[in-house]
Amino acid sequence: MIDSNFISKCKNIFGAENVLTEKADLITYSYDATPGIPREIPGVVVFPENTKQVQEMIFLARQAKVPIYPRGAGTCLSGGPVPLNKGVVISFQKMNKIIEIDPDNLTATVQPGVIIADLNNAVSKYGLLYPPDPGSMATATVGGSVAENSGGLRGLKYGVTKHYIMGMEIVLPTGEIFRYGGKTVKNVTAYDFTSLFVGSEGTLGIITEIICKLIPTPKYRKSMIAFFDKLEDAGKTVTDIVRAHVIPATLEIMDKVTIQTVENYAKAGLPTDVEALLLIEVDGMGKDSVEWEAENCIEIIKNNNGKFKIAETDQERDSLWAARRAALPALAQVKPATILEDATVPRTKLVDMLVSIQKIAKKYNLLIGTFGHAGDGNLHPTILIDPLDKDEMERLHKAVDEIFDVALSFGGTLSGEHGIGIAKLKYLKDEIGRSGVETMRRIKQALDPDNILNPGKLVPMED
Ligand SMILES: Cc1cc2nc3c(=O)[nH]c(=O)nc-3n(C[C@H](O)[C@H](O)[C@H](O)COP(=O)(O)OP(=O)(O)OC[C@H]3O[C@@H](n4cnc5c(N)ncnc54)[C@H](O)[C@@H]3O)c2cc1C
């Protein structure tokens, strides 16, 4: 239980200036970026500055049987850092040092609270890049994105967070400190702990240090935008590009509702009468190979009845990407709340999924704008709703059930990058089956026998 004795012990560990107890402050930490989920106001929020404090917090929480909710920047879209009980929110806002950049080993060692964009600004001075780039990279932390295994706009060519984590320091739910991995390119010692802890959504351990893999920044880039009167043509362009063995760094799609909303919001000069647009960027170290890839893309766009525009200057390229990054903020201003899903299907099922989403929108009389990482088959159907409209909320829940149903029937997955958290917990069994859920429970119980770390997320403890 969190009482005055517990709070004073927290102040002893962290210093009074790193402990929040005022209700107005606590309410802030009961939210992330996910609307319409259960939440509880935490009993206390603490800001560690080192691993030892995290360890002491775990010992204290275990003794008092109080749950701990780890938190980065709170941009999660599945309810990951949101407290479900009067527990402790442990925020990594102040554990935000870049410990080392090692250009010879192509690594950066960071504390979990480092903002992803800050890491990239720092390594860019060495001509290096940390590729995972969620749309939230200007605010999201490396720790939060490791715990979510976040993707981003460069996923098709460069992969996602798990591909760039070489080692970690973790405080386990028992309070033990566990370090694995390092700067070696190869390491097959023991179980593959990266696969276990990356994407564990704060349920198996608290990440206190991360060794990230870096790559040389590609020297050349070419960006283009393509417009299509038919969704089918846009979808075929995506598969044709990959079939031609061109792997763009970025291959993004927006449907008509999203294009119209972005244009209305950002006045980016997008045509509002087309069914879909693709944003494509090819990059690499060789000018000729980048040109070859761009020419191939243009040929394929033309063959699929698309119109296109190439960004000739950096400014033009930036405005193309600004239009893409405006998708969510633009949709979000239409109604009081947005439900952003990330159902993902094999690339060849992209159009079938888009058409199904349109049918679901019509069936339930909902406004759904869809955009996303077309090259990854990772779509973000964004449902615009008014949470006070009871009838609309009922239709919303039915529509979301159906979206996941359809995605799974196409051989897809519940989440390409936003995680399960609380938001998708009830669907987990539909994808991984009873034995999958049982396996997850066993892993959780083995590592966190008292169930104190982010309980109620990712692992359904009851049927
Ligand atoms: C506008 C917008 C765009 C987005 N675009 C993308 C996108 O393109 N791709 C994508 O994948 N996601 C995207 N997201 C989702 C979100 O930004 C990512 O999941 C992000 O990486 C979360 O980072 P965070 O620091 O905000 O973590 P939080 O939201 O604070 O936490 C996320 C999870 O990590 C856990 N956690 C945090 N720190 C630690 C730690 N030190 N140790 C253990 N567990 C920890 C939390 O308990 C929680 O379960 C977007 C969100 C928004 C609002």
GROMACS .gro file of N, CA, C and O in nm, residues 286-376:
model
  364
  286GLY      N    1   2.547   0.501  -5.319
  286GLY     CA    2   2.590   0.527  -5.458
  286GLY      C    3   2.486   0.608  -5.533
  286GLY      O    4   2.367   0.575  -5.529
  287LYS      N    5   2.531   0.715  -5.600
  287LYS     CA    6   2.438   0.802  -5.672
  287LYS      C    7   2.366   0.721  -5.783
  287LYS      O    8   2.245   0.732  -5.800
  288ASP      N    9   2.445   0.640  -5.855
  288ASP     CA   10   2.388   0.567  -5.968
  288ASP      C   11   2.283   0.467  -5.923
  288ASP      O   12   2.178   0.452  -5.986
  289SER      N   13   2.313   0.396  -5.813
  289SER     CA   14   2.216   0.295  -5.770
  289SER      C   15   2.087   0.362  -5.721
  289SER      O   16   1.977   0.310  -5.743
  290VAL      N   17   2.101   0.478  -5.656
  290VAL     CA   18   1.981   0.549  -5.610
  290VAL      C   19   1.899   0.596  -5.731
  290VAL      O   20   1.776   0.584  -5.734
  291GLU      N   21   1.971   0.647  -5.834
  291GLU     CA   22   1.902   0.690  -5.957
  291GLU      C   23   1.829   0.572  -6.021
  291GLU      O   24   1.716   0.583  -6.067
  292TRP      N   25   1.898   0.456  -6.025
  292TRP     CA   26   1.840   0.336  -6.086
  292TRP      C   27   1.712   0.296  -6.013
  292TRP      O   28   1.610   0.265  -6.074
  293GLU      N   29   1.718   0.301  -5.882
  293GLU     CA   30   1.600   0.264  -5.802
  293GLU      C   31   1.485   0.362  -5.828
  293GLU      O   32   1.370   0.323  -5.845
  294ALA      N   33   1.519   0.493  -5.833
  294ALA     CA   34   1.415   0.595  -5.855
  294ALA      C   35   1.351   0.576  -5.994
  294ALA      O   36   1.228   0.581  -6.007
  295GLU      N   37   1.436   0.551  -6.095
  295GLU     CA   38   1.382   0.532  -6.231
  295GLU      C   39   1.288   0.411  -6.237
  295GLU      O   40   1.184   0.414  -6.300
  296ASN      N   41   1.328   0.304  -6.169
  296ASN     CA   42   1.242   0.185  -6.163
  296ASN      C   43   1.107   0.218  -6.101
  296ASN      O   44   1.003   0.174  -6.150
  297CYS      N   45   1.109   0.293  -5.991
  297CYS     CA   46   0.983   0.330  -5.923
  297CYS      C   47   0.895   0.410  -6.018
  297CYS      O   48   0.774   0.385  -6.028
  298ILE      N   49   0.956   0.506  -6.089
  298ILE     CA   50   0.877   0.593  -6.179
  298ILE      C   51   0.811   0.509  -6.289
  298ILE      O   52   0.693   0.526  -6.320
  299GLU      N   53   0.890   0.417  -6.345
  299GLU     CA   54   0.838   0.330  -6.450
  299GLU      C   55   0.717   0.250  -6.399
  299GLU      O   56   0.614   0.238  -6.465
  300ILE      N   57   0.731   0.198  -6.278
  300ILE     CA   58   0.623   0.116  -6.221
  300ILE      C   59   0.499   0.202  -6.190
  300ILE      O   60   0.386   0.160  -6.215
  301ILE      N   61   0.521   0.323  -6.141
  301ILE     CA   62   0.407   0.414  -6.114
  301ILE      C   63   0.331   0.439  -6.245
  301ILE      O   64   0.208   0.430  -6.250
  302LYS      N   65   0.408   0.469  -6.353
  302LYS     CA   66   0.344   0.498  -6.482
  302LYS      C   67   0.266   0.376  -6.531
  302LYS      O   68   0.153   0.387  -6.578
  303ASN      N   69   0.328   0.259  -6.521
  303ASN     CA   70   0.261   0.136  -6.567
  303ASN      C   71   0.131   0.108  -6.493
  303ASN      O   72   0.045   0.036  -6.541
  304ASN      N   73   0.121   0.163  -6.371
  304ASN     CA   74   0.000   0.141  -6.290
  304ASN      C   75  -0.090   0.265  -6.289
  304ASN      O   76  -0.166   0.287  -6.193
  305ASN      N   77  -0.080   0.344  -6.395
  305ASN     CA   78  -0.170   0.460  -6.417
  305ASN      C   79  -0.155   0.571  -6.312
  305ASN      O   80  -0.252   0.645  -6.286
  306GLY      N   81  -0.039   0.578  -6.248
  306GLY     CA   82  -0.019   0.682  -6.147
  306GLY      C   83   0.040   0.809  -6.208
  306GLY      O   84   0.106   0.805  -6.311
  307LYS      N   85   0.013   0.921  -6.140
  307LYS     CA   86   0.082   1.047  -6.174
  307LYS      C   87   0.182   1.071  -6.062
  307LYS      O   88   0.158   1.032  -5.947
  308PHE      N   89   0.294   1.136  -6.095
  308PHE     CA   90   0.395   1.150  -5.989
  308PHE      C   91   0.464   1.285  -5.994
  308PHE      O   92   0.458   1.358  -6.094
  309LYS      N   93   0.530   1.315  -5.883
  309LYS     CA   94   0.610   1.437  -5.874
  309LYS      C   95   0.736   1.401  -5.794
  309LYS      O   96   0.726   1.336  -5.689
  310ILE      N   97   0.852   1.442  -5.846
  310ILE     CA   98   0.977   1.412  -5.775
  310ILE      C   99   1.018   1.537  -5.696
  310ILE      O  100   1.006   1.649  -5.746
  311ALA      N  101   1.064   1.518  -5.575
  311ALA     CA  102   1.113   1.632  -5.497
  311ALA      C  103   1.251   1.670  -5.552
  311ALA      O  104   1.344   1.590  -5.545
  312GLU      N  105   1.262   1.792  -5.606
  312GLU     CA  106   1.388   1.833  -5.670
  312GLU      C  107   1.484   1.896  -5.569
  312GLU      O  108   1.604   1.900  -5.592
  313THR      N  109   1.429   1.950  -5.461
  313THR     CA  110   1.515   2.017  -5.362
  313THR      C  111   1.488   1.958  -5.223
  313THR      O  112   1.385   1.891  -5.203
  314ASP      N  113   1.578   1.988  -5.131
  314ASP     CA  114   1.558   1.942  -4.992
  314ASP      C  115   1.427   1.997  -4.936
  314ASP      O  116   1.355   1.929  -4.863
  315GLN      N  117   1.399   2.123  -4.974
  315GLN     CA  118   1.277   2.187  -4.924
  315GLN      C  119   1.152   2.112  -4.974
  315GLN      O  120   1.059   2.088  -4.896
  316GLU      N  121   1.155   2.075  -5.103
  316GLU     CA  122   1.040   2.001  -5.158
  316GLU      C  123   1.025   1.865  -5.088
  316GLU      O  124   0.916   1.820  -5.058
  317ARG      N  125   1.142   1.800  -5.063
  317ARG     CA  126   1.136   1.670  -4.995
  317ARG      C  127   1.078   1.686  -4.854
  317ARG      O  128   0.991   1.611  -4.812
  318ASP      N  129   1.125   1.790  -4.784
  318ASP     CA  130   1.077   1.811  -4.647
  318ASP      C  131   0.926   1.835  -4.646
  318ASP      O  132   0.856   1.791  -4.555
  319SER      N  133   0.876   1.908  -4.749
  319SER     CA  134   0.732   1.936  -4.746
  319SER      C  135   0.651   1.810  -4.778
  319SER      O  136   0.541   1.792  -4.726
  320LEU      N  137   0.708   1.717  -4.860
  320LEU     CA  138   0.640   1.589  -4.881
  320LEU      C  139   0.626   1.513  -4.750
  320LEU      O  140   0.518   1.463  -4.714
  321TRP      N  141   0.738   1.508  -4.675
  321TRP     CA  142   0.734   1.431  -4.551
  321TRP      C  143   0.654   1.501  -4.443
  321TRP      O  144   0.593   1.436  -4.358
  322ALA      N  145   0.650   1.634  -4.450
  322ALA     CA  146   0.566   1.707  -4.353
  322ALA      C  147   0.420   1.668  -4.374
  322ALA      O  148   0.344   1.653  -4.278
  323ALA      N  149   0.380   1.649  -4.502
  323ALA     CA  150   0.241   1.609  -4.531
  323ALA      C  151   0.213   1.473  -4.468
  323ALA      O  152   0.108   1.452  -4.407
  324ARG      N  153   0.308   1.379  -4.477
  324ARG     CA  154   0.289   1.247  -4.416
  324ARG      C  155   0.282   1.257  -4.264
  324ARG      O  156   0.196   1.196  -4.200
  325ARG      N  157   0.372   1.336  -4.208
  325ARG     CA  158   0.374   1.346  -4.061
  325ARG      C  159   0.251   1.421  -4.010
  325ARG      O  160   0.216   1.412  -3.893
  326ALA      N  161   0.183   1.495  -4.101
  326ALA     CA  162   0.062   1.568  -4.060
  326ALA      C  163  -0.060   1.477  -4.056
  326ALA      O  164  -0.167   1.518  -4.010
  327ALA      N  165  -0.046   1.352  -4.106
  327ALA     CA  166  -0.164   1.265  -4.119
  327ALA      C  167  -0.240   1.251  -3.987
  327ALA      O  168  -0.360   1.279  -3.980
  328LEU      N  169  -0.169   1.211  -3.881
  328LEU     CA  170  -0.239   1.188  -3.754
  328LEU      C  171  -0.291   1.319  -3.692
  328LEU      O  172  -0.408   1.328  -3.657
  329PRO      N  173  -0.204   1.424  -3.681
  329PRO     CA  174  -0.257   1.550  -3.626
  329PRO      C  175  -0.375   1.604  -3.706
  329PRO      O  176  -0.470   1.658  -3.649
  330ALA      N  177  -0.372   1.586  -3.840
  330ALA     CA  178  -0.483   1.636  -3.923
  330ALA      C  179  -0.611   1.560  -3.891
  330ALA      O  180  -0.716   1.619  -3.869
  331LEU      N  181  -0.601   1.427  -3.886
  331LEU     CA  182  -0.721   1.346  -3.857
  331LEU      C  183  -0.771   1.376  -3.715
  331LEU      O  184  -0.891   1.381  -3.690
  332ALA      N  185  -0.675   1.402  -3.624
  332ALA     CA  186  -0.712   1.422  -3.483
  332ALA      C  187  -0.794   1.548  -3.459
  332ALA      O  188  -0.864   1.558  -3.358
  333GLN      N  189  -0.787   1.648  -3.553
  333GLN     CA  190  -0.863   1.771  -3.526
  333GLN      C  191  -1.008   1.763  -3.577
  333GLN      O  192  -1.087   1.853  -3.554
  334VAL      N  193  -1.043   1.651  -3.642
  334VAL     CA  194  -1.178   1.642  -3.699
  334VAL      C  195  -1.284   1.613  -3.592
  334VAL      O  196  -1.393   1.668  -3.594
  335LYS      N  197  -1.249   1.525  -3.497
  335LYS     CA  198  -1.346   1.487  -3.393
  335LYS      C  199  -1.274   1.489  -3.257
  335LYS      O  200  -1.151   1.490  -3.252
  336PRO      N  201  -1.348   1.483  -3.146
  336PRO     CA  202  -1.282   1.494  -3.015
  336PRO      C  203  -1.177   1.385  -2.989
  336PRO      O  204  -1.082   1.407  -2.916
  337ALA      N  205  -1.192   1.265  -3.047
  337ALA     CA  206  -1.093   1.160  -3.019
  337ALA      C  207  -1.064   1.076  -3.145
  337ALA      O  208  -1.148   1.068  -3.235
  338THR      N  209  -0.944   1.019  -3.146
  338THR     CA  210  -0.907   0.930  -3.258
  338THR      C  211  -0.864   0.795  -3.201
  338THR      O  212  -0.789   0.790  -3.103
  339ILE      N  213  -0.912   0.689  -3.262
  339ILE     CA  214  -0.865   0.555  -3.225
  339ILE      C  215  -0.777   0.509  -3.340
  339ILE      O  216  -0.824   0.489  -3.451
  340LEU      N  217  -0.647   0.497  -3.311
  340LEU     CA  218  -0.550   0.465  -3.415
  340LEU      C  219  -0.507   0.319  -3.401
  340LEU      O  220  -0.445   0.283  -3.301
  341GLU      N  221  -0.543   0.235  -3.498
  341GLU     CA  222  -0.507   0.094  -3.490
  341GLU      C  223  -0.385   0.066  -3.578
  341GLU      O  224  -0.347   0.152  -3.659
  342ASP      N  225  -0.325  -0.050  -3.562
  342ASP     CA  226  -0.210  -0.080  -3.649
  342ASP      C  227  -0.209  -0.225  -3.697
  342ASP      O  228  -0.106  -0.291  -3.702
  343ALA      N  229  -0.329  -0.269  -3.737
  343ALA     CA  230  -0.341  -0.402  -3.796
  343ALA      C  231  -0.248  -0.412  -3.916
  343ALA      O  232  -0.236  -0.318  -3.994
  344THR      N  233  -0.181  -0.526  -3.927
  344THR     CA  234  -0.078  -0.541  -4.031
  344THR      C  235  -0.100  -0.670  -4.108
  344THR      O  236  -0.131  -0.773  -4.048
  345VAL      N  237  -0.087  -0.662  -4.240
  345VAL     CA  238  -0.113  -0.779  -4.325
  345VAL      C  239   0.006  -0.804  -4.417
  345VAL      O  240   0.088  -0.714  -4.438
  346PRO      N  241   0.017  -0.925  -4.475
  346PRO     CA  242   0.121  -0.944  -4.575
  346PRO      C  243   0.103  -0.838  -4.686
  346PRO      O  244  -0.010  -0.801  -4.718
  347ARG      N  245   0.213  -0.791  -4.741
  347ARG     CA  246   0.210  -0.679  -4.838
  347ARG      C  247   0.110  -0.704  -4.951
  347ARG      O  248   0.043  -0.614  -4.998
  348THR      N  249   0.101  -0.831  -4.994
  348THR     CA  250   0.013  -0.864  -5.106
  348THR      C  251  -0.135  -0.851  -5.070
  348THR      O  252  -0.220  -0.856  -5.159
  349LYS      N  253  -0.166  -0.836  -4.942
  349LYS     CA  254  -0.307  -0.824  -4.899
  349LYS      C  255  -0.344  -0.678  -4.866
  349LYS      O  256  -0.451  -0.651  -4.811
  350LEU      N  257  -0.253  -0.586  -4.900
  350LEU     CA  258  -0.271  -0.445  -4.863
  350LEU      C  259  -0.404  -0.389  -4.915
  350LEU      O  260  -0.481  -0.328  -4.840
  351VAL      N  261  -0.430  -0.408  -5.044
  351VAL     CA  262  -0.552  -0.351  -5.103
  351VAL      C  263  -0.676  -0.418  -5.045
  351VAL      O  264  -0.774  -0.350  -5.010
  352ASP      N  265  -0.672  -0.552  -5.029
  352ASP     CA  266  -0.786  -0.622  -4.969
  352ASP      C  267  -0.817  -0.564  -4.831
  352ASP      O  268  -0.932  -0.545  -4.794
  353MET      N  269  -0.711  -0.533  -4.757
  353MET     CA  270  -0.731  -0.479  -4.622
  353MET      C  271  -0.791  -0.338  -4.629
  353MET      O  272  -0.884  -0.306  -4.555
  354LEU      N  273  -0.737  -0.256  -4.720
  354LEU     CA  274  -0.790  -0.119  -4.734
  354LEU      C  275  -0.938  -0.121  -4.774
  354LEU      O  276  -1.019  -0.046  -4.717
  355VAL      N  277  -0.971  -0.209  -4.868
  355VAL     CA  278  -1.110  -0.218  -4.913
  355VAL      C  279  -1.199  -0.266  -4.796
  355VAL      O  280  -1.308  -0.213  -4.773
  356SER      N  281  -1.149  -0.364  -4.720
  356SER     CA  282  -1.227  -0.414  -4.605
  356SER      C  283  -1.251  -0.302  -4.503
  356SER      O  284  -1.361  -0.291  -4.447
  357ILE      N  285  -1.148  -0.220  -4.480
  357ILE     CA  286  -1.165  -0.110  -4.382
  357ILE      C  287  -1.272  -0.013  -4.432
  357ILE      O  288  -1.357   0.033  -4.354
  358GLN      N  289  -1.270   0.014  -4.562
  358GLN     CA  290  -1.373   0.106  -4.617
  358GLN      C  291  -1.513   0.047  -4.598
  358GLN      O  292  -1.607   0.117  -4.564
  359LYS      N  293  -1.524  -0.085  -4.620
  359LYS     CA  294  -1.656  -0.150  -4.603
  359LYS      C  295  -1.700  -0.143  -4.456
  359LYS      O  296  -1.817  -0.120  -4.427
  360ILE      N  297  -1.605  -0.165  -4.366
  360ILE     CA  298  -1.637  -0.162  -4.222
  360ILE      C  299  -1.682  -0.020  -4.183
  360ILE      O  300  -1.778  -0.001  -4.108
  361ALA      N  301  -1.614   0.081  -4.238
  361ALA     CA  302  -1.650   0.222  -4.209
  361ALA      C  303  -1.795   0.247  -4.251
  361ALA      O  304  -1.874   0.309  -4.178
  362LYS      N  305  -1.829   0.196  -4.370
  362LYS     CA  306  -1.965   0.217  -4.422
  362LYS      C  307  -2.067   0.142  -4.337
  362LYS      O  308  -2.169   0.198  -4.297
  363LYS      N  309  -2.034   0.014  -4.309
  363LYS     CA  310  -2.127  -0.070  -4.232
  363LYS      C  311  -2.163  -0.006  -4.097
  363LYS      O  312  -2.276  -0.009  -4.054
  364TYR      N  313  -2.062   0.050  -4.029
  364TYR     CA  314  -2.086   0.105  -3.895
  364TYR      C  315  -2.100   0.257  -3.894
  364TYR      O  316  -2.099   0.319  -3.787
  365ASN      N  317  -2.112   0.315  -4.014
  365ASN     CA  318  -2.132   0.459  -4.027
  365ASN      C  319  -2.028   0.537  -3.945
  365ASN      O  320  -2.061   0.621  -3.861
  366LEU      N  321  -1.901   0.505  -3.968
  366LEU     CA  322  -1.791   0.572  -3.897
  366LEU      C  323  -1.699   0.639  -3.998
  366LEU      O  324  -1.687   0.593  -4.112
  367LEU      N  325  -1.633   0.746  -3.954
  367LEU     CA  326  -1.534   0.811  -4.041
  367LEU      C  327  -1.397   0.749  -4.009
  367LEU      O  328  -1.347   0.762  -3.897
  368ILE      N  329  -1.341   0.678  -4.107
  368ILE     CA  330  -1.209   0.614  -4.086
  368ILE      C  331  -1.113   0.664  -4.195
  368ILE      O  332  -1.140   0.646  -4.314
  369GLY      N  333  -1.003   0.724  -4.154
  369GLY     CA  334  -0.896   0.761  -4.247
  369GLY      C  335  -0.785   0.659  -4.230
  369GLY      O  336  -0.748   0.626  -4.116
  370THR      N  337  -0.733   0.607  -4.341
  370THR     CA  338  -0.626   0.507  -4.327
  370THR      C  339  -0.498   0.556  -4.394
  370THR      O  340  -0.501   0.604  -4.508
  371PHE      N  341  -0.389   0.546  -4.321
  371PHE     CA  342  -0.257   0.576  -4.376
  371PHE      C  343  -0.162   0.472  -4.316
  371PHE      O  344  -0.203   0.393  -4.232
  372GLY      N  345  -0.038   0.472  -4.360
  372GLY     CA  346   0.053   0.378  -4.297
  372GLY      C  347   0.169   0.337  -4.385
  372GLY      O  348   0.192   0.394  -4.491
  373HIS      N  349   0.239   0.238  -4.332
  373HIS     CA  350   0.365   0.195  -4.393
  373HIS      C  351   0.332   0.084  -4.493
  373HIS      O  352   0.338  -0.036  -4.460
  374ALA      N  353   0.297   0.126  -4.617
  374ALA     CA  354   0.246   0.031  -4.718
  374ALA      C  355   0.346  -0.079  -4.747
  374ALA      O  356   0.309  -0.195  -4.764
  375GLY      N  357   0.472  -0.043  -4.752
  375GLY     CA  358   0.575  -0.142  -4.784
  375GLY      C  359   0.580  -0.253  -4.681
  375GLY      O  360   0.620  -0.366  -4.710
  376ASP      N  361   0.541  -0.222  -4.557
  376ASP     CA  362   0.541  -0.322  -4.449
  376ASP      C  363   0.403  -0.389  -4.434
  376ASP      O  364   0.385  -0.471  -4.343
   0.00000   0.00000   0.00000
